[in-house]
């Protein structure tokens, strides 16, 4: 838990937020006083971080409040929260980020670590600039985290045209369907760092297969529940893909995140773009598949949920934040480039407007895996 302890001016002992009495005599009454204290600004209340910030020599003011029955300590600044996440990263987490960057660069793409967009709406572990305007975010999550926060970051990334690929080695995290987790085995640190070591994704990737609903279809029509409709019905099957190959292919636009409705249930997963295109063509006359709302997103906070957090205001739906600048990869000197080099800042992806070209097209557009594109620039 990133922030179990806080310090209050006048107390030599740290206050333990996980205990009802804060671990000190008279702590229960003190806690109620801290929760009610709204008379002074937070920096003047005397409550400071006694975890990563204190160890690094920072005096960071905090405030406390209750959320879902649990005492939560909030930092006043987002860079103080980032200090906790950066300080709490395991060696395995850092190794996965380094490996994602290496895999992307070996595929001819450009990648940066921990680069935030303006307003901090998008903050991927690794942000990859791929081919044909594809922006892929890589998120490695090896410890439990609040699903509400994961979902909020995923929605913020989608607003600016970034497809987040979440990787985890935890089966508990993989069972959470807030995002389509790419599950790996728990492998030793040496294998993560070793170039070309076999680390396959065991879950999160599926192939889409279409079956014609005619006399050869072995079951009744899934839609009509009887007879045959003559249309195409999708089925899916799991597929494995190695870590490095998936990063390169997803950045090239060969894999996309897809929501597919099988019978009456919608699923979200990563699938080859060709499979998804065939599925969209076969179901063009049907309403698009929509994931059901996550009922577990508002579940009570658990032991792995952080008590150290900030609560930045959410941007309105009609506004998006610009992505950080990621330089385009240079073409090899021996191979002349057939496309003009992209210079300047990264174009801002506005919702509903085409972002194709060095200067964004700006025509009315719909959202594709490659971003917001009009009919002239669509894949």
Coordinates of C-alpha atoms in Angstrom, one line a residue:
X1 CA 0.0 0.0 0.0
X2 CA 1.8 3.2 -1.1
X3 CA 0.7 5.4 1.7
X4 CA 0.0 3.6 4.9
X5 CA 1.6 6.2 7.2
X6 CA 1.2 10.0 7.5
X7 CA 2.8 12.4 10.0
X8 CA 1.1 15.1 12.0
X9 CA 2.8 18.2 13.4
X10 CA 3.3 17.8 17.1
X11 CA 3.5 13.9 17.0
X12 CA 6.8 12.1 17.0
X13 CA 5.1 8.8 16.0
X14 CA 3.7 8.2 12.5
X15 CA 0.0 7.8 12.2
X16 CA -1.1 4.4 10.7
X17 CA -4.2 4.9 8.4
X18 CA -5.0 1.2 8.5
X19 CA -5.8 1.3 12.2
X20 CA -9.0 2.8 13.7
X21 CA -7.0 4.6 16.3
X22 CA -4.1 5.5 14.0
X23 CA -1.8 3.5 16.2
X24 CA -1.6 6.2 18.9
X25 CA -3.3 6.9 22.2
X26 CA -6.5 8.9 21.6
X27 CA -6.2 8.3 17.8
X28 CA -9.8 7.5 17.2
X29 CA -10.8 11.1 18.3
X30 CA -7.9 12.5 16.4
X31 CA -9.0 10.8 13.2
X32 CA -12.5 12.2 13.5
X33 CA -11.0 15.6 14.0
X34 CA -8.8 15.3 10.9
X35 CA -11.8 14.1 8.8
X36 CA -13.8 17.1 10.0
X37 CA -11.1 19.7 9.7
X38 CA -12.0 21.9 6.7
X39 CA -11.3 25.3 8.3
X40 CA -7.7 25.6 7.1
X41 CA -6.1 24.9 3.7
X42 CA -4.6 21.5 3.5
X43 CA -0.9 22.8 3.5
X44 CA -1.7 24.5 6.9
X45 CA -3.2 21.4 8.6
X46 CA 0.2 19.9 9.5
X47 CA -0.5 16.5 7.9
X48 CA 2.3 15.3 5.7
X49 CA 3.4 12.2 3.8
X50 CA 5.5 9.8 5.9
X51 CA 6.2 7.4 3.1
X52 CA 8.2 7.8 -0.2
X53 CA 8.1 11.6 0.0
X54 CA 9.6 11.7 3.5
X55 CA 12.3 9.2 2.6
X56 CA 13.3 11.3 -0.4
X57 CA 13.4 14.5 1.7
X58 CA 10.2 16.1 0.5
X59 CA 7.6 17.7 2.8
X60 CA 4.3 17.0 1.1
X61 CA 1.0 18.1 2.6
X62 CA -1.9 15.7 2.6
X63 CA -5.6 15.6 3.5
X64 CA -7.6 12.6 4.6
X65 CA -11.2 11.6 3.8
X66 CA -13.4 8.5 3.7
X67 CA -14.2 6.6 0.6
X68 CA -16.3 3.5 0.7
X69 CA -15.7 3.3 4.4
X70 CA -11.9 3.4 4.1
X71 CA -9.6 6.3 5.1
X72 CA -7.8 7.7 2.1
X73 CA -4.9 10.1 2.1
X74 CA -4.7 12.5 -0.8
X75 CA -1.7 14.4 -2.1
X76 CA -2.2 18.0 -3.2
X77 CA 0.0 17.7 -6.3
X78 CA 0.1 15.0 -9.0
X79 CA 4.0 15.0 -9.1
X80 CA 3.9 13.9 -5.5
X81 CA 1.6 11.0 -6.4
X82 CA 4.0 10.1 -9.3
X83 CA 6.8 10.0 -6.8
X84 CA 5.0 7.1 -5.1
X85 CA 4.4 5.2 -8.3
X86 CA 7.9 5.7 -9.5
X87 CA 9.4 4.7 -6.2
X88 CA 7.1 1.7 -5.9
X89 CA 7.9 0.2 -9.3
X90 CA 9.4 -3.3 -9.0
X91 CA 12.4 -4.3 -11.0
X92 CA 10.1 -6.6 -13.1
X93 CA 7.9 -3.7 -13.9
X94 CA 10.8 -1.6 -15.1
X95 CA 12.2 -4.5 -17.1
X96 CA 8.8 -5.0 -18.9
X97 CA 8.8 -1.3 -19.9
X98 CA 12.4 -1.5 -21.2
X99 CA 11.5 -4.6 -23.2
X100 CA 8.4 -3.0 -24.7
X101 CA 10.6 0.0 -25.8
X102 CA 13.2 -2.3 -27.3
X103 CA 10.6 -4.4 -29.1
X104 CA 9.0 -1.3 -30.6
X105 CA 12.3 0.2 -31.7
X106 CA 13.4 -3.0 -33.3
X107 CA 10.2 -3.0 -35.3
X108 CA 11.0 0.5 -36.7
X109 CA 8.7 2.4 -34.3
X110 CA 9.4 5.2 -31.8
X111 CA 8.7 4.7 -28.1
X112 CA 9.0 6.8 -24.9
X113 CA 8.5 5.9 -21.3
X114 CA 6.4 7.7 -18.7
X115 CA 5.6 10.7 -21.0
X116 CA 2.4 12.5 -20.0
X117 CA 0.1 14.5 -22.2
X118 CA -0.8 18.1 -21.3
X119 CA -3.2 18.0 -18.3
X120 CA -1.9 14.5 -17.5
X121 CA -5.0 12.9 -19.1
X122 CA -2.8 10.2 -20.7
X123 CA 0.2 8.7 -18.8
X124 CA 1.2 5.4 -20.3
X125 CA 4.1 3.4 -19.0
X126 CA 5.3 3.3 -22.7
X127 CA 3.8 5.3 -25.5
X128 CA 4.6 4.0 -29.0
X129 CA 4.2 5.9 -32.2
X130 CA 3.6 3.2 -34.8
X131 CA 2.8 3.0 -38.5
X132 CA 0.0 4.9 -40.3
X133 CA -0.9 7.1 -37.3
X134 CA -1.2 4.2 -34.7
X135 CA -0.5 5.2 -31.1
X136 CA -0.2 2.3 -28.8
X137 CA 0.1 2.6 -25.0
X138 CA 1.7 -0.2 -23.1
X139 CA 0.7 -0.5 -19.4
X140 CA 2.4 -3.2 -17.2
X141 CA 0.3 -3.9 -14.0
X142 CA 1.8 -6.5 -11.8
X143 CA 0.0 -5.7 -8.6
X144 CA -3.7 -5.2 -7.8
X145 CA -5.1 -1.7 -8.5
X146 CA -8.5 -0.1 -8.2
X147 CA -10.5 -1.0 -11.4
X148 CA -12.1 2.5 -11.4
X149 CA -8.7 4.1 -11.8
X150 CA -7.7 1.6 -14.6
X151 CA -11.0 2.3 -16.4
X152 CA -10.6 6.0 -16.1
X153 CA -7.1 6.0 -17.6
X154 CA -8.2 3.7 -20.4
X155 CA -11.1 6.1 -21.3
X156 CA -8.7 9.1 -21.2
X157 CA -6.3 7.3 -23.6
X158 CA -9.1 6.5 -26.0
X159 CA -10.3 10.1 -26.1
X160 CA -7.0 11.1 -27.8
X161 CA -6.7 8.1 -30.0
X162 CA -4.4 5.9 -28.0
X163 CA -5.1 2.2 -27.7
X164 CA -3.8 0.9 -24.3
X165 CA -2.4 -2.6 -24.1
X166 CA -2.5 -3.8 -20.5
X167 CA -0.1 -6.6 -19.5
X168 CA -0.2 -8.5 -16.2
X169 CA 1.2 -11.7 -14.8
X170 CA -1.6 -11.9 -12.2
X171 CA -4.5 -14.3 -12.8
X172 CA -6.6 -12.2 -10.4
X173 CA -6.0 -9.1 -12.4
X174 CA -6.7 -11.0 -15.7
X175 CA -10.1 -12.0 -14.4
X176 CA -11.1 -8.3 -14.1
X177 CA -12.8 -7.5 -17.4
X178 CA -12.5 -3.7 -17.0
X179 CA -9.9 -3.8 -19.8
X180 CA -8.7 -6.8 -22.0
X181 CA -5.6 -7.8 -20.0
X182 CA -2.7 -9.5 -21.8
X183 CA -1.6 -12.2 -19.4
X184 CA 1.9 -13.5 -19.2
X185 CA 3.3 -16.2 -17.0
X186 CA 5.3 -15.3 -13.9
X187 CA 8.8 -15.5 -15.3
X188 CA 12.2 -14.7 -13.6
X189 CA 13.8 -11.4 -14.0
X190 CA 16.6 -12.8 -16.2
X191 CA 14.1 -13.9 -18.9
X192 CA 12.4 -10.5 -19.0
X193 CA 15.7 -8.8 -19.6
X194 CA 17.1 -11.4 -22.0
X195 CA 16.6 -10.5 -25.7
X196 CA 14.3 -12.8 -27.6
X197 CA 13.5 -14.9 -24.6
X198 CA 10.1 -16.6 -25.1
X199 CA 7.4 -14.7 -23.1
X200 CA 4.1 -15.5 -24.7
X201 CA 0.8 -13.8 -23.9
X202 CA -1.5 -16.6 -22.6
X203 CA -4.7 -14.5 -22.5
X204 CA -6.2 -11.4 -24.0
X205 CA -5.7 -12.4 -27.7
X206 CA -8.3 -14.3 -29.7
X207 CA -9.0 -15.2 -33.3
X208 CA -12.4 -14.5 -34.8
X209 CA -14.0 -17.2 -37.0
X210 CA -17.2 -16.7 -39.0
X211 CA -19.6 -19.5 -39.7
X212 CA -22.4 -19.4 -42.3
X213 CA -25.8 -20.0 -40.9
X214 CA -27.1 -22.4 -43.5
X215 CA -28.0 -26.1 -43.6
X216 CA -24.4 -27.0 -42.7
X217 CA -24.5 -24.9 -39.5
X218 CA -24.7 -27.5 -36.7
X219 CA -26.9 -25.4 -34.3
X220 CA -30.0 -23.4 -34.5
X221 CA -29.6 -19.7 -35.5
X222 CA -28.2 -17.9 -32.4
X223 CA -30.4 -14.9 -33.3
X224 CA -33.7 -16.5 -34.1
X225 CA -33.1 -19.5 -31.8
X226 CA -34.6 -21.6 -34.5
X227 CA -34.0 -22.4 -38.2
X228 CA -31.3 -20.8 -40.3
X229 CA -30.9 -17.1 -41.1
X230 CA -28.4 -17.3 -43.9
X231 CA -26.1 -14.8 -42.3
X232 CA -22.7 -15.1 -40.6
X233 CA -22.2 -15.8 -36.9
X234 CA -18.8 -15.2 -35.1
X235 CA -17.1 -17.5 -32.8
X236 CA -13.7 -16.9 -31.1
X237 CA -10.9 -19.0 -29.9
X238 CA -7.8 -18.1 -27.8
X239 CA -4.5 -17.5 -29.6
X240 CA -1.0 -17.0 -28.2
X241 CA 1.4 -14.4 -29.4
X242 CA 4.9 -13.6 -28.1
X243 CA 5.5 -10.4 -26.2
X244 CA 7.9 -8.8 -28.7
X245 CA 5.9 -9.9 -31.8
X246 CA 2.7 -8.5 -30.4
X247 CA 4.2 -5.1 -29.6
X248 CA 5.6 -4.8 -33.1
X249 CA 2.4 -6.0 -34.8
X250 CA 0.1 -3.9 -32.7
X251 CA 2.2 -0.8 -33.4
X252 CA 2.0 -1.6 -37.1
X253 CA -1.8 -1.8 -36.9
X254 CA -1.9 -5.6 -37.5
X255 CA -3.7 -6.1 -34.1
X256 CA -6.6 -4.1 -32.7
X257 CA -8.8 -4.1 -29.6
X258 CA -12.2 -5.4 -30.7
X259 CA -15.6 -5.8 -29.1
X260 CA -17.3 -8.8 -30.5
X261 CA -20.7 -10.1 -29.7
X262 CA -21.0 -13.9 -29.7
X263 CA -24.6 -15.0 -29.4
X264 CA -25.9 -12.6 -26.7
X265 CA -22.7 -11.7 -24.9
X266 CA -20.1 -9.1 -25.9
X267 CA -16.4 -9.6 -25.3
X268 CA -13.4 -7.3 -25.7
X269 CA -10.0 -8.6 -26.6
X270 CA -7.0 -8.1 -29.0
X271 CA -7.4 -9.7 -32.4
X272 CA -5.7 -9.6 -35.9
X273 CA -7.0 -6.6 -37.8
X274 CA -7.9 -8.9 -40.7
X275 CA -10.2 -10.9 -38.5
X276 CA -11.9 -7.8 -37.1
X277 CA -12.4 -6.3 -40.6
X278 CA -14.1 -9.5 -41.7
X279 CA -16.3 -9.5 -38.7
X280 CA -17.3 -5.9 -39.3
X281 CA -18.1 -6.7 -42.9
X282 CA -20.2 -9.7 -42.0
X283 CA -22.2 -7.8 -39.3
X284 CA -22.4 -4.4 -41.1
X285 CA -26.2 -4.4 -40.9
X286 CA -26.3 -5.0 -37.2
X287 CA -25.9 -2.6 -34.3
X288 CA -22.3 -2.4 -33.1
X289 CA -21.4 -4.6 -30.1
X290 CA -21.2 -2.8 -26.8
X291 CA -19.6 -4.1 -23.7
X292 CA -21.9 -4.3 -20.7
X293 CA -21.4 -1.9 -17.8
X294 CA -18.9 -3.2 -15.3
X295 CA -20.8 -3.8 -12.0
X296 CA -17.6 -4.6 -10.2
X297 CA -16.0 -1.2 -10.9
X298 CA -17.6 0.3 -7.8
X299 CA -16.6 -2.6 -5.6
X300 CA -15.2 -1.7 -2.1
X301 CA -11.6 -0.8 -1.9
X302 CA -9.3 -3.8 -1.2
X303 CA -5.9 -4.2 0.3
X304 CA -4.1 -3.5 -2.9
X305 CA -5.9 -0.2 -3.5
X306 CA -3.6 2.8 -2.9
X307 CA -4.4 5.2 -0.1
X308 CA -2.1 7.8 -1.8
X309 CA -3.9 9.5 -4.6
X310 CA -4.9 12.8 -6.2
X311 CA -8.3 13.6 -7.6
X312 CA -7.7 15.8 -10.7
X313 CA -10.9 17.2 -12.4
X314 CA -12.0 15.0 -15.3
X315 CA -12.0 16.8 -18.7
X316 CA -15.4 17.3 -20.3
X317 CA -16.4 14.8 -23.0
X318 CA -16.0 17.4 -25.8
X319 CA -12.4 18.2 -24.8
X320 CA -9.3 16.1 -25.4
X321 CA -5.7 16.6 -24.2
X322 CA -2.9 16.7 -26.7
X323 CA -0.5 13.8 -26.7
X324 CA 3.2 14.3 -25.9
X325 CA 5.6 14.8 -28.8
X326 CA 7.1 11.6 -30.0
X327 CA 9.6 12.0 -32.9
X328 CA 9.0 10.0 -36.0
X329 CA 11.5 7.2 -36.6
X330 CA 14.3 8.0 -39.0
X331 CA 14.6 6.1 -42.3
X332 CA 17.9 4.2 -42.8
X333 CA 20.4 6.2 -44.9
X334 CA 20.7 3.4 -47.4
X335 CA 16.9 3.2 -48.0
X336 CA 15.4 6.4 -49.2
X337 CA 12.1 7.2 -47.6
X338 CA 9.0 7.4 -49.8
X339 CA 7.0 9.4 -47.3
X340 CA 7.7 12.9 -46.0
X341 CA 9.2 13.1 -42.5
X342 CA 6.9 14.3 -39.8
X343 CA 8.2 17.4 -38.0
X344 CA 6.9 19.6 -35.3
X345 CA 4.6 18.8 -32.5
X346 CA 2.3 15.8 -32.6
X347 CA -1.1 16.7 -34.1
X348 CA -3.9 17.0 -31.6
X349 CA -6.5 14.3 -32.0
X350 CA -9.9 16.1 -31.8
X351 CA -12.9 14.0 -31.2
X352 CA -15.0 13.7 -34.4
X353 CA -12.4 15.3 -36.7
X354 CA -9.9 13.6 -39.0
X355 CA -6.3 13.7 -37.7
X356 CA -4.6 12.3 -40.8
X357 CA -1.7 14.0 -42.4
X358 CA 1.1 16.2 -41.2
X359 CA -1.4 19.0 -40.9
X360 CA -4.6 17.4 -39.6
X361 CA -7.3 17.0 -42.2
X362 CA -10.1 18.2 -39.9
X363 CA -13.0 16.7 -41.9
X364 CA -15.8 14.9 -40.1
X365 CA -14.5 11.5 -39.0
X366 CA -15.3 8.3 -37.1
X367 CA -13.0 6.5 -34.7
X368 CA -10.9 3.6 -36.2
X369 CA -8.1 1.6 -34.5
X370 CA -5.7 4.1 -36.2
X371 CA -7.5 7.1 -34.7
X372 CA -10.2 9.6 -35.9
X373 CA -10.3 9.3 -39.7
X374 CA -12.6 10.6 -42.4
X375 CA -13.9 8.5 -45.4
X376 CA -11.0 9.6 -47.6
X377 CA -8.3 8.6 -45.0
X378 CA -10.0 5.6 -43.4
X379 CA -8.1 2.3 -43.4

